Coordinates of C-alpha atoms in Angstrom, one line a residue:
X1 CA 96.4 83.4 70.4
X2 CA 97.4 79.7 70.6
X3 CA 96.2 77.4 68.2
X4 CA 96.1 74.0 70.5
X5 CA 96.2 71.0 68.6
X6 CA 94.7 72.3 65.2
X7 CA 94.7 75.5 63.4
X8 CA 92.7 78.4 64.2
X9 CA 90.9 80.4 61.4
X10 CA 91.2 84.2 61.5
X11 CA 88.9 86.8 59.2
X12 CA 90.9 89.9 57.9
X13 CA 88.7 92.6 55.9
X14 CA 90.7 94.9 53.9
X15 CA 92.8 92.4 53.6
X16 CA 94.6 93.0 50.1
X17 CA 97.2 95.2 51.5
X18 CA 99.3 97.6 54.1
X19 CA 98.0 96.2 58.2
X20 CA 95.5 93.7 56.0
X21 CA 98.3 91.6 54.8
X22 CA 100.9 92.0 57.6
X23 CA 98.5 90.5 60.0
X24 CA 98.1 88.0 57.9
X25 CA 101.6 87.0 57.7
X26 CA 102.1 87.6 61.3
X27 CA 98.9 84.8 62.2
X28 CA 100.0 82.3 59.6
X29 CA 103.3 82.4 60.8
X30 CA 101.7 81.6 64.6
X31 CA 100.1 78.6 62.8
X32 CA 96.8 80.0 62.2
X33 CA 94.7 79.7 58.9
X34 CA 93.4 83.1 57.2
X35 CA 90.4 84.3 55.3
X36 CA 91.3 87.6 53.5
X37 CA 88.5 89.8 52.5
X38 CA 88.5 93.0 49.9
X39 CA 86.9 94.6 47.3
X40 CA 87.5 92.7 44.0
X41 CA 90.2 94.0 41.8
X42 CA 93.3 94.4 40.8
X43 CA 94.8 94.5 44.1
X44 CA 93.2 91.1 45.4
X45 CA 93.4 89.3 42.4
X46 CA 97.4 90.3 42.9
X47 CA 97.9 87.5 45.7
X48 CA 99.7 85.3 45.2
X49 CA 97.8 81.4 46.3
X50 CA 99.6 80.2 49.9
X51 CA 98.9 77.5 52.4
X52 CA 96.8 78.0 55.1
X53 CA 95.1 81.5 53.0
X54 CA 91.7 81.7 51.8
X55 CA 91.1 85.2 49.4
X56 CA 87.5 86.2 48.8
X57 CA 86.2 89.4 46.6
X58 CA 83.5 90.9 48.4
X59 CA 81.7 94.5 48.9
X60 CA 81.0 94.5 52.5
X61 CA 78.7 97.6 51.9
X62 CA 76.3 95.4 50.1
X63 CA 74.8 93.7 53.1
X64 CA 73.5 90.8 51.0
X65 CA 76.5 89.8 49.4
X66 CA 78.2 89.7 52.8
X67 CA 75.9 87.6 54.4
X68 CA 76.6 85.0 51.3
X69 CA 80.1 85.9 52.2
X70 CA 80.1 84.6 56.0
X71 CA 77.9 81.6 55.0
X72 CA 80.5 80.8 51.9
X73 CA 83.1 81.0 55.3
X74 CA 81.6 79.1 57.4
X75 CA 81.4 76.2 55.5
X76 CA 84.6 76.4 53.9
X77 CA 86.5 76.7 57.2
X78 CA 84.3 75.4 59.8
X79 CA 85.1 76.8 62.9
X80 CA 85.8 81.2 62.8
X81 CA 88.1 82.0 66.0
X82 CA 89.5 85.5 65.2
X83 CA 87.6 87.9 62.6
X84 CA 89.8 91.6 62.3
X85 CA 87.1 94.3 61.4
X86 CA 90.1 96.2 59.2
X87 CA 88.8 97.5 56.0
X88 CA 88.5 100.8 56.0
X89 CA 89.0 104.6 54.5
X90 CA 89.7 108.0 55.6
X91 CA 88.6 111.6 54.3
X92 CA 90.6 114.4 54.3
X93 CA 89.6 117.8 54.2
X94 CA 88.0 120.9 56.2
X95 CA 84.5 120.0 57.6
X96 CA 82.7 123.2 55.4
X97 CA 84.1 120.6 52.2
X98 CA 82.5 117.1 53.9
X99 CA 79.4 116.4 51.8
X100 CA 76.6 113.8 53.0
X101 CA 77.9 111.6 50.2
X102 CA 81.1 111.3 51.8
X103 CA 79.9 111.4 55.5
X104 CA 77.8 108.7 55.0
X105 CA 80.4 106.5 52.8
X106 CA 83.0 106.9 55.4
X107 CA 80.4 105.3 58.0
X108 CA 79.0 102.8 55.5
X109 CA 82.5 101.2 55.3
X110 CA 83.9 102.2 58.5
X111 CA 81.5 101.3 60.9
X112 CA 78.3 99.5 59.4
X113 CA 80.3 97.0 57.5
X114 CA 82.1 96.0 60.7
X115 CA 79.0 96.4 62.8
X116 CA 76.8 93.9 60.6
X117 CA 79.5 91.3 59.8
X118 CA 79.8 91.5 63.7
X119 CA 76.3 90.6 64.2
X120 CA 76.1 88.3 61.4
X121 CA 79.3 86.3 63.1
X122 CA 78.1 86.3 66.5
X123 CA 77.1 82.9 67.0
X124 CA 80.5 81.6 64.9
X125 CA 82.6 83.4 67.8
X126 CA 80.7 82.6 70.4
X127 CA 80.6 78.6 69.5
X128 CA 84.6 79.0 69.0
X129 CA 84.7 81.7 72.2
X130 CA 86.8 83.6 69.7
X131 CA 87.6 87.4 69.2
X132 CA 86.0 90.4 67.6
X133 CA 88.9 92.7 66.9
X134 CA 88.1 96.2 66.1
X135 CA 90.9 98.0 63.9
X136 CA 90.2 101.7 65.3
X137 CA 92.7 104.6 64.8
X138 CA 94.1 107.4 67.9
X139 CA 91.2 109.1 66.2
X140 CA 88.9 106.6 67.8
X141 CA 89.2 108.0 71.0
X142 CA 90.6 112.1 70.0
X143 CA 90.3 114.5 67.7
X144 CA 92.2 114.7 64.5
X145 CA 92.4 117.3 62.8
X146 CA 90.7 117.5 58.8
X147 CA 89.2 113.9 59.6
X148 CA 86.0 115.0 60.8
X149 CA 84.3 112.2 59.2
X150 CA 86.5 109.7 60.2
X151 CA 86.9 110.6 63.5
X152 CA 83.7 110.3 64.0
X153 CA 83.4 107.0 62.4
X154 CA 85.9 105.6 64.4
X155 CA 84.6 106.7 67.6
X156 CA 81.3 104.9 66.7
X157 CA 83.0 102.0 66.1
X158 CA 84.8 102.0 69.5
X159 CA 81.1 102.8 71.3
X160 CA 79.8 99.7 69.9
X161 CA 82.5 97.4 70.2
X162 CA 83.3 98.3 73.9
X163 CA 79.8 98.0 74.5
X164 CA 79.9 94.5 72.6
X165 CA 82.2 93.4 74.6
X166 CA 80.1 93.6 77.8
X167 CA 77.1 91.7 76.0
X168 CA 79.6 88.9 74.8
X169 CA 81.9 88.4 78.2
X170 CA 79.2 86.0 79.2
X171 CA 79.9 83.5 76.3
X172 CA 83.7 83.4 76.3
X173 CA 83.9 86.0 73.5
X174 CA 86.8 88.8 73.9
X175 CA 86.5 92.0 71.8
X176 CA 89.6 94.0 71.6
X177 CA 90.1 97.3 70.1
X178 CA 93.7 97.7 68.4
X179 CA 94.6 102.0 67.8
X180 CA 97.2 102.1 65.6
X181 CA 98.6 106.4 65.2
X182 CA 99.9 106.8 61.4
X183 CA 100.4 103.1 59.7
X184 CA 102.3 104.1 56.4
X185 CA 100.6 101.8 53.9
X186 CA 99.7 104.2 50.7
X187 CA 101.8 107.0 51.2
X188 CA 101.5 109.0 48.0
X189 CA 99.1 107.0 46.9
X190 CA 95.8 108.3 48.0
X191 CA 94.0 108.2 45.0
X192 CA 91.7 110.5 46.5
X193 CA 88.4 111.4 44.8
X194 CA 87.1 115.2 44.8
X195 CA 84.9 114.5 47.8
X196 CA 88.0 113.9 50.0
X197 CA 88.0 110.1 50.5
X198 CA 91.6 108.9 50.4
X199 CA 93.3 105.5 50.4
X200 CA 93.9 104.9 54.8
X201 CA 97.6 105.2 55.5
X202 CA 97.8 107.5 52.6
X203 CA 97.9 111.1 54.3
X204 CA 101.7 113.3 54.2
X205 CA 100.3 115.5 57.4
X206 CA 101.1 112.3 59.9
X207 CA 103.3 111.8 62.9
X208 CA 106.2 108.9 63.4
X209 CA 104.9 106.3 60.9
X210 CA 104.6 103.1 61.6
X211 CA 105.1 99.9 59.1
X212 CA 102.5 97.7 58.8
X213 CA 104.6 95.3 59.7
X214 CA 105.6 97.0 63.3
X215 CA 101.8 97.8 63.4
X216 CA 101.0 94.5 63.2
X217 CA 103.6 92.9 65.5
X218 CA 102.1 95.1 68.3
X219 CA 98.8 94.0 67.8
X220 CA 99.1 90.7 67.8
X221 CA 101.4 91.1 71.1
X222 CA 98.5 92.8 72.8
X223 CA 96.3 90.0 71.6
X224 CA 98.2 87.3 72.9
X225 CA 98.6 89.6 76.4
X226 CA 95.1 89.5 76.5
X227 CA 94.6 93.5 76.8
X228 CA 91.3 95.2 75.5
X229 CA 92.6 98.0 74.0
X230 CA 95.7 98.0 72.1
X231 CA 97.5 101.3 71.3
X232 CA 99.4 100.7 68.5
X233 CA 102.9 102.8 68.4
X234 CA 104.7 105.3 70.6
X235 CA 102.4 108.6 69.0
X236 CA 99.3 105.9 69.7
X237 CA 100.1 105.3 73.4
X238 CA 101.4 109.0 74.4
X239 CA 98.1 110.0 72.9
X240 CA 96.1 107.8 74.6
X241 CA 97.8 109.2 77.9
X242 CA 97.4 112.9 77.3
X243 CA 94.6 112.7 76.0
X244 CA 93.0 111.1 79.6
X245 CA 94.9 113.2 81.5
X246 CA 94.3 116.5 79.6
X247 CA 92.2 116.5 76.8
X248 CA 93.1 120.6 75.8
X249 CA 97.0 119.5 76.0
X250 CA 96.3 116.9 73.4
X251 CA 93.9 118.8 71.3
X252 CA 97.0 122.1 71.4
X253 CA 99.7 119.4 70.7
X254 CA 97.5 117.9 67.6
X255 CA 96.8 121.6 66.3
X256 CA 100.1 122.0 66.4
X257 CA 101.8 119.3 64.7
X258 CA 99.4 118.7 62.1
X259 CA 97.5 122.2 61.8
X260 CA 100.5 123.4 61.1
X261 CA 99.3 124.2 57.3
X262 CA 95.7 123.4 55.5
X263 CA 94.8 120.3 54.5
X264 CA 96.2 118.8 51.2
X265 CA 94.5 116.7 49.0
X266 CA 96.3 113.9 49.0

C-alpha cells in the first residue's frame, strides 16, 4: 500500500457507489490514482471529474467489451498495481423462488466477471507484483439465510481466488479476500426485480451495518497489514470465528437473527 516515488493505479469495479466509491476516496487520499468501473448510467455519469480518477462505462458481463476495457486501461495508465473485484449483486428470496435466470445472473456478475477480468489482468499484476483483491461477503465462507444464490456465488469466488493466490505467490502477486458483514449502501433502495435480484447493501433483514466508509477503512488497513483475508466489521470477524469453531452454533445464531420472519422483497 505505499506508493514510492510515483503513484500507484488501483481498478475499482462497481465503482459508481456505496464500498465502490469509498475505496476510492480512501486510495486517492493515500496518493494513489483510480480507475472506476460500472455499468453506464445515470449513476456513473453522476461523478463528478477529480484528479487522480479515471471513470469508465462498461458491462463486465459482456466479455468482449471488457477485454477492450483492460486494453483501453492499460494504455491509459500504464502500469495496474491494485484491481478491487467489487461489482456485484445479491438475490433475495426462498430457494423454491430462485429461477436459472437469476442463478446464473448472480454468478455471471459475481463471479465470472471477476474471474475473467482476473485472468485477462494477470500479466499487468504480475509486471507491477500488484494485488488481486476479491470483495467477498461473510456469505463467502457461511450460510446466509434467503441468499442461496449468492452465497453460493461468493463462495466460488473465494475457491478461485485463494486458489489464485497460490498460482501467483511465485511472481510477487498478493490476492487478498476482504468479507465485509452488512455494508449499508442502498438501504431501501433495492430496486429489486420479480426474480429477487436486489441492489447489494440493500436488504432490511441485516446485522450491525457498516458504512461504506468504515467498510472501506478496514480494508484498506488489512491491505496495508498485509493479511489475506480481511474480515470486514465486528458481525464479519465473530462470524468468521464461530463459524470455524462450530459451524451448527453459527448456522442456529444466523437462523435466528435473520430467520426470524420470511424474506421480504426488498
Amino acid at each position: 500500500m505505499t506508493n514510492g516515488n510515483h503513484n500507484k493505479t488501483a481498478i475499482i469495479t462497481g465503482g459508481a457507489g456505496g464500498l465502490g466509491l469509498a475505496l476510492d476516496a480512501g486510495l486517492r487520499q493515500a496518493g494513489w490514482s483510480t480507475v472506476l468501473i460500472d455499468l453506464p448510467g445515470p449513476a456513473l455519469a453522476a461523478l463528478p471529474a477529480v484528479k487522480g480518477r479515471q471513470i469508465i462505462g462498461c458491462d463486465l458481463t459482456d466479455a468482449a467489451a471488457m477485454g477492450t476495457l483492460c486494453e483501453q486501461i492499460r494504455d491509459d495508465q500504464g502500469s495496474i498495481d491494485l484491481v478491487v473485484y467489487n461489482a456485484g449483486i445479491t438475490w433475495i428470496g426462498a430457494c423454491a423462488d430462485l429461477s436459472p435466470e437469476a442463478h446464473r445472473k448472480v454468478f455471471d456478475i459475481n463471479y465470472f466477471a471477476a474471474t475473467e477480468m482476473a485472468q485477462a489482468l494477470l500479466g499487468d499484476l504480475r509486471r507491477a507484483k500488484g494485488t488481486h483483491l476479491a470483495i467477498s461477503s461473510v456469505a463467502g465462507f457461511s450460510p446466509l439465510l434467503h441468499r442461496t444464490a449468492y452465497a453460493a456465488s461468493k463462495h466460488a469466488l473465494e475457491g478461485f481466488f485463494k486458489s489464485l493466490r497460490c498460482e501467483e505467490k511465485p511472481y510477487g502477486v498478493r490476492v487478498a479476500i476482504a468479507a465485509p458483514s452488512f455494508v449499508a449502501t442502498n438501504i431501501g433502495r433495492s430496486e429489486a426485480k420479480t426474480n429477487g435480484i436486489a441492489r447489494p447493501g440493500s436488504a432490511v433483514d441485516g446485522v450491525d451495518y457498516m458504512t461504506p466508509e468504515e467498510a472501506a477503512a478496514e480494508i484498506l488497513k488489512g491491505l496495508k497489514r498485509g493479511k489475506s483475508i480481511i474480515p470486514v466489521g465486528r458481525v464479519a470477524r465473530l462470524s468468521w470465528i464461530i463459524n470455524r469453531v462450530s459451524p451448527g452454533l453459527f448456522e442456529w445464531l444466523m437462523q435466528r437473527k435473520i430467520g426470524a420472519g420470511p424474506a421480504k422483497e426488498q
